[in-house]
Every structure is written in structure tokens, then in C-alpha cells.
Coordinates of C-alpha atoms in Angstrom, one line a residue:
Chain N
X1 CA 74.3 30.2 96.9
X2 CA 75.1 31.9 94.0
X3 CA 78.0 33.5 95.3
X4 CA 79.3 29.9 96.9
X5 CA 80.4 29.0 93.1
X6 CA 82.3 32.4 93.1
X7 CA 84.1 31.6 96.3
X8 CA 84.6 28.2 95.4
X9 CA 86.7 29.0 92.2
X10 CA 88.9 31.5 94.3
X11 CA 90.1 28.8 96.6
X12 CA 87.5 28.7 99.5
X13 CA 87.6 25.0 100.9
X14 CA 84.5 26.2 103.3
X15 CA 82.3 27.1 99.9
X16 CA 83.4 23.8 99.0
X17 CA 82.4 22.4 101.8
X18 CA 79.3 24.2 101.3
X19 CA 78.3 23.0 97.9
X20 CA 79.5 19.4 98.5
X21 CA 76.8 19.4 101.4
X22 CA 74.2 21.0 98.5
X23 CA 75.7 18.5 95.5
X24 CA 74.6 15.8 98.4
X25 CA 71.1 17.3 99.5
X26 CA 70.1 16.8 95.2
X27 CA 70.3 20.9 95.2
X28 CA 72.9 22.2 93.4
X29 CA 71.8 21.6 90.4
X30 CA 72.8 25.4 89.3
X31 CA 75.9 25.6 90.8
X32 CA 76.7 22.0 89.0
X33 CA 75.9 23.8 85.3
X34 CA 77.8 26.5 86.2
X35 CA 81.6 24.5 87.7
X36 CA 80.8 21.9 84.6
X37 CA 83.2 24.0 82.3
X38 CA 85.7 24.5 84.9
X39 CA 86.0 20.5 84.9
X40 CA 87.8 17.9 82.9
X41 CA 91.2 19.0 84.2
X42 CA 92.0 16.1 87.4
X43 CA 93.3 13.0 87.1
X44 CA 90.6 11.0 88.8
X45 CA 92.0 7.6 90.7
X46 CA 89.7 5.0 92.2
X47 CA 90.9 2.4 95.0
X48 CA 88.6 -0.2 95.3
X49 CA 88.9 -3.3 97.4
X50 CA 87.8 -6.3 99.7
X51 CA 87.0 -4.8 103.9
X52 CA 90.2 -5.0 105.0
X53 CA 92.7 -4.9 102.8
X54 CA 93.9 -1.0 104.0
X55 CA 92.7 1.0 101.1
X56 CA 92.3 3.8 102.9
X57 CA 96.6 3.3 104.5
X58 CA 96.7 2.8 101.2
X59 CA 94.6 6.0 100.2
X60 CA 96.6 7.9 103.2
X61 CA 100.0 7.1 101.9
X62 CA 99.0 8.3 98.3
X63 CA 98.1 11.6 99.3
X64 CA 101.4 11.8 101.2
X65 CA 103.5 11.2 98.1
X66 CA 101.6 13.2 95.6
X67 CA 101.9 15.8 98.0
X68 CA 106.0 15.6 98.0
X69 CA 105.4 15.7 94.3
X70 CA 103.6 19.7 94.8
X71 CA 100.2 18.2 93.5
X72 CA 97.0 18.7 95.5
X73 CA 95.3 16.2 96.2
X74 CA 91.3 15.8 97.0
X75 CA 90.0 12.5 98.4
X76 CA 86.4 11.5 98.7
X77 CA 85.6 8.1 101.0
X78 CA 82.6 6.8 100.8
X79 CA 81.6 4.3 103.5
X80 CA 78.3 2.3 103.4
X81 CA 74.4 3.7 105.0
X82 CA 73.1 1.5 107.1
X83 CA 69.7 0.0 105.5
X84 CA 68.0 0.0 108.5
X85 CA 68.1 3.5 109.7
X86 CA 70.3 5.4 106.9
X87 CA 72.5 6.5 109.3
X88 CA 76.9 6.0 108.7
X89 CA 79.4 5.7 110.3
X90 CA 82.6 7.6 108.3
X91 CA 85.0 5.9 110.0
X92 CA 88.2 6.1 107.1
X93 CA 89.8 9.4 108.3
X94 CA 91.0 7.7 111.3
X95 CA 93.5 6.2 108.8
X96 CA 94.2 9.4 107.5
X97 CA 95.4 12.0 110.5
X98 CA 98.5 12.3 109.0
X99 CA 97.4 14.2 106.6
X100 CA 95.8 17.0 108.8
X101 CA 97.0 20.5 109.5
X102 CA 98.0 20.7 104.9
X103 CA 95.8 23.1 102.8
X104 CA 96.3 21.4 100.0
X105 CA 94.8 17.7 100.7
X106 CA 90.9 17.9 101.7
X107 CA 89.0 14.6 102.9
X108 CA 85.2 14.4 102.5
X109 CA 83.7 11.2 104.0
X110 CA 80.3 10.5 101.6
X111 CA 77.9 7.1 103.0
X112 CA 76.4 5.4 100.0
X113 CA 72.7 6.4 100.8
X114 CA 71.1 3.1 99.6
X115 CA 73.4 3.3 96.4
X116 CA 74.7 0.0 95.5
X117 CA 77.6 -0.4 93.1
X118 CA 80.6 0.6 95.7
X119 CA 79.7 4.3 95.5
X120 CA 76.8 6.8 96.2
X121 CA 74.4 9.1 93.9
X122 CA 76.8 12.2 94.0
X123 CA 80.2 10.8 93.5
X124 CA 80.9 12.1 90.0
X125 CA 79.1 15.3 91.6
X126 CA 81.7 15.6 93.6
X127 CA 84.5 14.9 92.1
X128 CA 83.8 17.6 89.1
X129 CA 83.2 19.9 92.3
X130 CA 86.4 19.2 93.4
X131 CA 88.1 19.4 90.1
X132 CA 86.6 22.7 89.9
X133 CA 88.0 23.4 92.9
X134 CA 91.5 23.1 91.3
X135 CA 92.9 20.1 92.6
X136 CA 95.9 18.1 90.6
X137 CA 94.4 14.3 92.2
X138 CA 91.3 13.7 93.0
X139 CA 91.3 9.9 94.6
X140 CA 88.2 8.2 95.3
X141 CA 88.1 5.1 97.6
X142 CA 85.6 3.2 97.4
X143 CA 83.5 1.3 100.2
X144 CA 84.9 -2.3 100.8
X145 CA 84.1 -3.7 97.7
X146 CA 83.5 -7.4 96.7
X147 CA 82.7 -8.8 93.2
X148 CA 80.0 -6.3 91.5
X149 CA 81.0 -3.2 93.6
X150 CA 82.3 -1.8 90.2
X151 CA 81.2 1.7 90.0
X152 CA 84.0 2.9 90.0
X153 CA 85.0 2.0 86.6
X154 CA 83.4 4.8 85.3
X155 CA 84.2 7.2 87.7
X156 CA 87.9 7.2 87.9
X157 CA 90.9 7.8 85.3
X158 CA 92.7 5.1 86.6
X159 CA 91.0 1.5 88.8
X160 CA 94.0 0.9 91.7
X161 CA 92.0 -2.6 92.9
X162 CA 93.9 -3.9 96.3
X163 CA 94.5 -7.2 97.5
X164 CA 95.8 -8.4 100.3
X165 CA 97.4 -11.7 101.4
X166 CA 95.3 -14.8 103.2
X167 CA 91.8 -13.8 101.1
X168 CA 90.7 -16.4 98.6
X169 CA 92.6 -19.0 96.4
X170 CA 93.5 -18.7 92.5
X171 CA 90.0 -19.6 91.2
X172 CA 88.4 -16.4 93.0
X173 CA 91.0 -14.5 90.8
X174 CA 90.3 -15.9 87.6
X175 CA 85.5 -14.8 89.0
X176 CA 84.4 -12.2 87.3
X177 CA 84.5 -8.8 89.2
X178 CA 86.7 -6.1 90.8
X179 CA 89.7 -8.3 89.3
X180 CA 88.9 -7.2 86.1
X181 CA 88.2 -3.8 86.6
X182 CA 92.0 -3.1 87.5
X183 CA 94.1 -0.7 85.9
X184 CA 96.8 -1.0 88.6
X185 CA 96.5 -4.1 90.9
X186 CA 98.0 -4.0 93.9
X187 CA 99.1 -6.9 96.6
X188 CA 98.6 -4.3 100.3
X189 CA 100.3 -5.9 103.1
X190 CA 102.8 -7.0 101.0
X191 CA 105.1 -8.0 104.3
X192 CA 102.3 -10.8 105.3
X193 CA 102.8 -14.6 105.2
X194 CA 100.9 -15.9 102.1
X195 CA 101.7 -12.6 99.9
X196 CA 103.9 -14.1 97.1
X197 CA 100.9 -16.7 96.7
X198 CA 98.3 -14.1 95.9
X199 CA 100.8 -12.4 94.2
X200 CA 101.2 -15.1 92.2
X201 CA 97.6 -15.7 91.8
X202 CA 96.7 -12.5 90.4
X203 CA 99.8 -12.7 87.9
X204 CA 98.4 -16.2 86.5
X205 CA 94.8 -14.4 86.2
X206 CA 96.7 -11.6 83.9
X207 CA 98.7 -14.2 82.0
X208 CA 95.3 -16.4 81.6
X209 CA 93.7 -13.5 79.7
X210 CA 94.0 -10.0 78.6
X211 CA 91.9 -8.4 80.5
X212 CA 88.9 -6.1 78.5
X213 CA 90.0 -2.5 77.4
X214 CA 89.1 0.1 79.2
X215 CA 86.1 1.2 76.7
X216 CA 84.9 -2.2 76.5
X217 CA 84.8 -2.1 80.0
X218 CA 83.5 1.0 80.6
X219 CA 80.4 -0.2 78.3
X220 CA 80.1 -3.9 80.0
X221 CA 80.4 -2.8 83.6
X222 CA 78.1 0.1 83.5
X223 CA 75.5 -1.3 81.1
X224 CA 71.9 0.5 82.2
X225 CA 69.7 -0.6 79.3
X226 CA 69.1 -3.9 77.5
X227 CA 69.0 -2.0 74.5
X228 CA 72.3 -0.2 74.3
X229 CA 72.3 2.7 71.6
X230 CA 76.5 3.3 70.6
X231 CA 76.4 6.8 69.6
X232 CA 80.3 7.6 71.4
X233 CA 82.5 7.2 68.4
X234 CA 83.6 3.2 68.9
X235 CA 87.6 2.6 67.8
X236 CA 90.1 0.7 68.9
X237 CA 92.3 1.5 72.0
X238 CA 95.5 -0.6 72.5
X239 CA 95.8 -3.3 75.3
X240 CA 96.7 -1.9 78.7
X241 CA 98.5 -5.0 80.8
X242 CA 98.0 -3.4 84.4
X243 CA 101.2 -3.7 86.3
X244 CA 100.9 -5.6 90.1
X245 CA 102.4 -3.9 92.4
X246 CA 103.6 -4.8 96.3
X247 CA 103.3 -2.5 99.2
X248 CA 103.2 -2.0 103.0
X249 CA 101.0 1.0 103.0
X250 CA 101.2 1.4 106.9
X251 CA 104.5 1.9 106.1
X252 CA 104.8 3.9 102.5
X253 CA 106.5 0.8 101.0
X254 CA 106.3 0.8 96.9
X255 CA 104.2 3.6 97.1
X256 CA 106.6 5.5 94.3
X257 CA 106.4 2.3 92.3
X258 CA 102.5 2.4 92.6
X259 CA 102.8 6.5 91.7
X260 CA 104.5 5.5 88.8
X261 CA 102.5 2.6 87.9
X262 CA 99.3 5.3 87.6
X263 CA 101.2 8.2 85.8
X264 CA 102.3 5.0 82.9
X265 CA 98.5 4.2 82.7
X266 CA 97.5 8.1 82.4
X267 CA 100.1 8.3 80.2
X268 CA 99.0 5.2 78.0
X269 CA 95.4 7.2 77.6
X270 CA 96.9 10.3 77.0
X271 CA 98.4 8.9 74.2
X272 CA 96.4 6.4 72.5
X273 CA 92.5 7.9 73.8
X274 CA 93.0 11.5 71.7
X275 CA 90.2 11.5 70.6
X276 CA 88.4 11.0 74.0
X277 CA 86.5 7.4 73.4
X278 CA 86.2 6.4 76.8
X279 CA 85.5 9.3 78.4
X280 CA 82.1 10.1 75.4
X281 CA 80.9 6.5 76.8
X282 CA 80.9 7.8 80.4
X283 CA 79.4 10.3 79.7
X284 CA 77.0 8.3 77.2
X285 CA 76.1 5.3 79.7
X286 CA 75.7 8.7 82.5
X287 CA 73.0 10.8 79.7
X288 CA 70.9 7.1 79.5
X289 CA 71.2 7.4 83.2
X290 CA 70.2 11.2 84.0
X291 CA 67.4 10.4 81.6
X292 CA 66.3 7.0 83.1
X293 CA 66.1 9.0 86.3
X294 CA 64.1 11.9 85.1
X295 CA 61.8 10.1 83.1
X296 CA 60.9 8.7 85.8
X297 CA 59.8 11.4 88.1
X298 CA 58.2 13.0 85.4
X299 CA 56.0 9.8 84.9
X300 CA 55.9 9.6 88.9
X301 CA 54.8 13.5 89.1
X302 CA 51.8 12.6 87.3
X303 CA 51.1 9.7 87.8
X304 CA 47.6 8.5 89.7
X305 CA 48.0 6.7 93.0
X306 CA 44.7 5.0 93.2
X307 CA 45.4 3.9 90.1
X308 CA 48.3 2.4 90.5
X309 CA 47.3 0.9 93.8
X310 CA 44.5 -0.8 91.7
X311 CA 47.2 -2.0 89.7
X312 CA 48.7 -3.6 92.0
X313 CA 45.9 -5.2 93.1
X314 CA 44.8 -6.9 90.2
X315 CA 48.4 -7.8 89.9
X316 CA 48.2 -9.5 93.1
X317 CA 44.7 -11.9 92.2
X318 CA 46.8 -12.8 89.3
X319 CA 43.6 -10.8 87.0
X320 CA 47.1 -9.3 85.3
X321 CA 50.7 -9.7 85.0
X322 CA 53.3 -7.3 85.7
X323 CA 54.5 -6.2 82.4
X324 CA 51.4 -5.8 81.2
X325 CA 50.4 -2.9 84.2
X326 CA 53.0 -1.3 83.0
X327 CA 52.0 -0.7 80.0
X328 CA 48.5 0.4 81.1
X329 CA 50.9 2.1 83.3
X330 CA 52.2 4.5 80.5
X331 CA 49.6 4.1 77.8
X332 CA 46.6 5.6 80.4
X333 CA 48.4 8.4 81.5
X334 CA 50.5 11.6 80.0
X335 CA 50.9 11.3 76.3
X336 CA 52.0 14.7 76.9
Chain Y
X1 CA 64.6 16.1 106.7
X2 CA 67.8 15.2 105.6
X3 CA 70.6 13.1 108.0
X4 CA 72.5 15.1 110.3
X5 CA 76.4 15.0 110.5
X6 CA 78.0 14.6 113.0
X7 CA 81.3 14.6 113.5
X8 CA 82.7 12.6 117.1
X9 CA 86.1 13.4 118.3
X10 CA 88.4 12.8 121.5
X11 CA 90.7 15.1 122.2
X12 CA 93.6 15.6 124.2
X13 CA 96.0 12.2 125.4
X14 CA 94.3 9.9 127.0
X15 CA 93.4 6.1 125.5
X16 CA 89.4 5.5 126.2
X17 CA 87.2 5.8 123.3
X18 CA 84.8 3.4 123.8
X19 CA 82.5 6.0 125.0
X20 CA 83.0 7.9 121.7
X21 CA 82.1 4.0 120.0
X22 CA 79.0 3.5 121.9
X23 CA 77.7 7.3 121.0
X24 CA 78.8 6.8 117.2
X25 CA 77.1 3.6 117.2
X26 CA 73.6 5.1 118.8
X27 CA 73.8 8.5 116.6
X28 CA 73.9 5.6 113.4
X29 CA 71.0 3.9 114.8
X30 CA 68.8 7.5 114.8
X31 CA 69.5 8.1 111.6
X32 CA 73.0 10.3 111.6
X33 CA 75.6 10.8 109.6
X34 CA 78.5 9.9 111.7
X35 CA 81.7 10.8 110.9
X36 CA 84.0 9.3 113.3
X37 CA 87.8 10.6 113.9
X38 CA 89.2 8.5 116.1
X39 CA 91.5 9.3 119.4
X40 CA 94.3 11.9 120.3
X41 CA 92.8 14.6 118.0
X42 CA 94.3 18.1 118.5
X43 CA 91.6 21.0 118.0
X44 CA 92.9 22.3 114.9
X45 CA 92.7 18.7 113.8
X46 CA 88.8 19.1 114.8
X47 CA 87.8 22.0 113.1
X48 CA 89.5 20.7 109.9
X49 CA 87.5 18.0 110.0
X50 CA 84.5 19.6 111.2
X51 CA 85.0 22.1 108.3
X52 CA 85.8 19.5 105.2
X53 CA 83.2 17.2 106.2
X54 CA 80.4 20.4 106.6
X55 CA 79.1 18.9 110.3
X56 CA 76.0 20.6 111.6
X57 CA 77.4 19.4 115.6
X58 CA 80.7 18.4 116.4
X59 CA 80.9 16.1 119.9
X60 CA 83.7 15.6 121.7
X61 CA 84.6 13.1 124.4
X62 CA 86.6 13.7 127.2
X63 CA 87.7 11.2 130.0
X64 CA 91.3 12.8 131.0
X65 CA 89.9 15.7 132.9
X66 CA 91.7 18.5 130.4
X67 CA 87.9 19.7 129.3
X68 CA 88.7 23.1 130.6
X69 CA 91.8 23.7 128.6
X70 CA 90.4 21.6 125.7
X71 CA 87.5 22.4 124.8
X72 CA 87.4 26.3 125.0
X73 CA 90.8 26.2 123.0
X74 CA 88.7 24.2 120.1
X75 CA 85.8 26.8 120.2
X76 CA 88.3 28.9 119.6
X77 CA 89.7 27.1 116.3
X78 CA 86.4 26.5 115.3
X79 CA 85.8 30.4 115.7
X80 CA 88.7 31.1 113.2
X81 CA 88.0 28.9 110.9
X82 CA 85.0 30.4 109.8
X83 CA 83.0 28.0 112.1
X84 CA 81.1 29.7 114.7
X85 CA 77.9 28.2 113.6
X86 CA 78.4 25.0 114.5
X87 CA 77.4 23.7 118.1
X88 CA 79.6 21.7 120.2
X89 CA 78.5 19.3 122.5
X90 CA 80.9 17.6 125.2
X91 CA 80.4 13.7 127.0
X92 CA 82.4 12.0 129.3
X93 CA 83.5 12.8 133.1
X94 CA 82.4 16.2 133.7
X95 CA 82.0 17.6 137.0
X96 CA 79.0 19.2 137.7
X97 CA 80.8 22.2 138.6
X98 CA 82.2 22.9 135.8
X99 CA 79.1 22.4 133.7
X100 CA 78.9 26.1 133.7
X101 CA 81.9 27.7 132.8
X102 CA 82.2 24.8 129.4
X103 CA 78.8 26.7 128.7
X104 CA 80.2 30.0 129.0
X105 CA 82.9 28.8 127.0
X106 CA 80.3 28.7 124.4
X107 CA 79.3 24.9 124.1
X108 CA 75.8 23.8 123.4
X109 CA 75.6 21.2 125.8
X110 CA 77.4 18.9 128.1
X111 CA 76.1 14.7 129.2
X112 CA 77.8 13.2 132.0
X113 CA 77.8 9.7 132.6
X114 CA 74.6 8.4 133.2
X115 CA 73.2 10.4 130.2
X116 CA 70.7 8.2 127.9
X117 CA 71.5 8.1 124.4
X118 CA 68.2 8.8 123.1
X119 CA 68.8 12.2 125.4
X120 CA 71.6 12.9 123.3
X121 CA 70.0 12.5 120.2
X122 CA 67.2 14.2 120.8
X123 CA 69.6 17.2 121.5
X124 CA 71.2 16.7 118.7
X125 CA 67.5 16.7 116.5
X126 CA 66.5 19.9 118.4
X127 CA 69.9 21.7 117.8
X128 CA 69.9 21.1 113.5
X129 CA 66.2 21.6 113.7
X130 CA 67.3 25.1 115.0
X131 CA 70.4 25.7 112.7
X132 CA 68.3 24.4 110.0
X133 CA 65.2 27.6 110.5
X134 CA 68.1 30.1 111.1
X135 CA 69.1 29.7 107.2

């Protein structure tokens, strides 16, 4: 497998595809470690929004436009895994058929495999592998998202939230959730009736309250522990007001404006976040997350299942409360 | 065992994709990850998707009668793309007398009308198991 890293860095698409499979199956820790030094060059654009809002068509149009600007584009398209069978139908390629036959484009479909939050567990690692493979732009399309699938904000540099006309009144627009994470808002299918109302509702939302800064968003949405240890340097970044762009993705209308909006956001971050506050914050949270998983796995490996069963039974009989059971599980083994 | 990844594609010009969708759904319910690419796929598009998605099996649905031209061509393009180790299975309206020709063109399995989805599922599981054990 060591050769895969070399082949990937030399541009082999087959090696890239293979490596992604190993990553997805949790079997590429060494390769990821070797590739990490080659990452950090690509700009990552997240595209999220409700099912049917036109995310795949927008990604298709966006990728074509970036190719016209001579940028190499990788696409990660995430679709949900069935909670019942563990299987998935990954159908985002259907809307991306215009992109075939271009070696400057690489599309990979990904099933969530039970992960909530709109992405798969290994989406972030996929981004890194593609980044190391030399793509200029990496577009991550989330599952059809509603009000809590906001993980994308920690994975993407620029998050594009796609809305379509007729998807709810203006109260929807001021609820917490997906609209808050937008760096760029898109009203897609803007040739349909109701587009102007949707546009107005979004603009009103933006006027009612200024969205949080990207740094605050990452800290808030990525909260993985009750107790937040703020090690990363914190500072005040100037606020960014998300522009609202109208598109008709299937006719490539408004796509140039969308590309300009993404570029403006990129420039805003590059000018105002020279010390990498946002990335430090995201790395901090990623480390907590990995730490939590690693500690749990280590605990599990040295835990006696019969003791666990006994405790479950005692909790069920109301002889012990759940939190005290956890305390026992932690003290009775492995003070290693 | 990890979920097998299967590409379901419809090459050629006919627009009937109900069979392909039924199979895609059945394989999903059998715990597989199905990459569904839709209608009118050229051999090049199929090979490209198979490579990028690193699939274990490619399933083709053909109802137009053009299988004897399309399938060998797809096998050829896939071989040229270093995908010689990825098996192809074919479903659709395939006359009994054409089966041998397809098998000779390097197809791993042919499933005509009346095949149960369980049969296809088991065949794919066996193909994937054989592939994994060969390294």
C-alpha cells in the first residue's frame, strides 16, 4: 500500500480511488499520516440544503464553471445510508453527467454509514486525500439537510446553502440551523413562482440579525464536549455578511455570480484570518473528537462484558442509576 | 464484512430504466452501496465512474438488443482503464443463445427476465468474496 501514496502524488486516479476506499474502511491511517503534509492547498466549498433544492445540479454547474477557469475540481457527494439494511443508493452522479470525460474532474460518492450531521465519518479525510492529490477546488455536497445537519461548516472553507422557492415561510428563515451556517446563500430554481418571496425572506433574515462569525460558528456547531477548553488563539474576525445569489442551475444561470461570491468570501478570510484562527478552532475540535473515539475504543478493549451485563441488569432493576454505573465502569478496570 | 460497492448503469439509447431501479433498490435492501448513474451511459462514462467509485462489480441493464455490441466494448474500455479485475454482470432482455457470446466477452454473469433479485444478490456476494480473497 505504500506505493499508493507515491502513485497518488504522481497523479494516478486509480490510486486515488483505491486509497479513498481504504480510508472509508478505516484502513489507511499510515497513508493519511504520510499525505497530511501535502494538504492545505485546496479551497473547500460545501454545498448543503434541503432535499430537492437542486444541490447536485448546482454542483454540476459550479464544477463546469471552475473547469472553464482552469481549476481542477474534486467532488464528494454524500447520500444517506439506510438505517435498516446498511445499504445505500448513491445517485448524485445522475445530475453530473456533463462532467464525464474530463480528467480535471474527479467525482466520488459516499454513503453516510450511520453518521449524522450531514456528512460521513470520513468525509474530512476524503477532502485531505483529494487535497494531497492536487485538486484546486474540492466541492462537498451534503445529504439533503434540514435544520441540524451542520457539520459541513467545519469541513468547508466556504459553505453555500441552497434554498428553493416554496420551501417555507419567513419564520423558517429565522429559525436556528442551516441558514445560520451560510457564507453564501443561493436561491436556486429562481425562475419558479415564489422565488422573489424566498429572496425577500432571506434578505429580511439577514437584516434582522447579523450572523455569527465563522469562528463562533465552528466553536458552536462543532461542540463535542460540554466543557470547552479554549486552547486555540481567539480573536475577533470582522463579520462577513452572506450575499444572496439567484441561480437556475440547470441553465447555468447565476453561476458566475456564485463563483464571484465564493471568491469574495475566500478573499475575506485570507485577508482577515492571517493567523488561521478558524482552522485552529476546527483542528481543536477534531482532536477532541478523535480523542473521545480513541479513549472509548481503548476502554472498550479492556472492559469485561460480563461486568457490563451485570451493571445493565442492576440499572434495569433500579438498584443503580446510569451515571453511577458509568462511574463503576471507569473505576473498576484499567487504571492503566 | 464491508458493504459491497456496485455500479448500476444503463448503456445504450433505450429509455427504460425501471428494471435497473428495481435492481438498485433490491441491492440497497441487501446492504450494498449502489452507485446509480442513470440512462444513456457511454462505455467511457461507465469505465470512468467504475474507476472513480472503486466499485467491486459493474451491473449493466440492457433492453435494447444492442448487448452484443455494447458489452464487449465496455469490457474493452474498462480493461484499458486498468479495471480488468472488476467483473461485469448483465441483466435485461438477453436471448438465451447470446449468453455464451457474452460470457466469452468476459462477462461474469448474465441474468434474463424472471431472475429473482435474491439470485443476483447472492451472485454479487460470491463475486465480491472471491475478489477479496484474491487480494
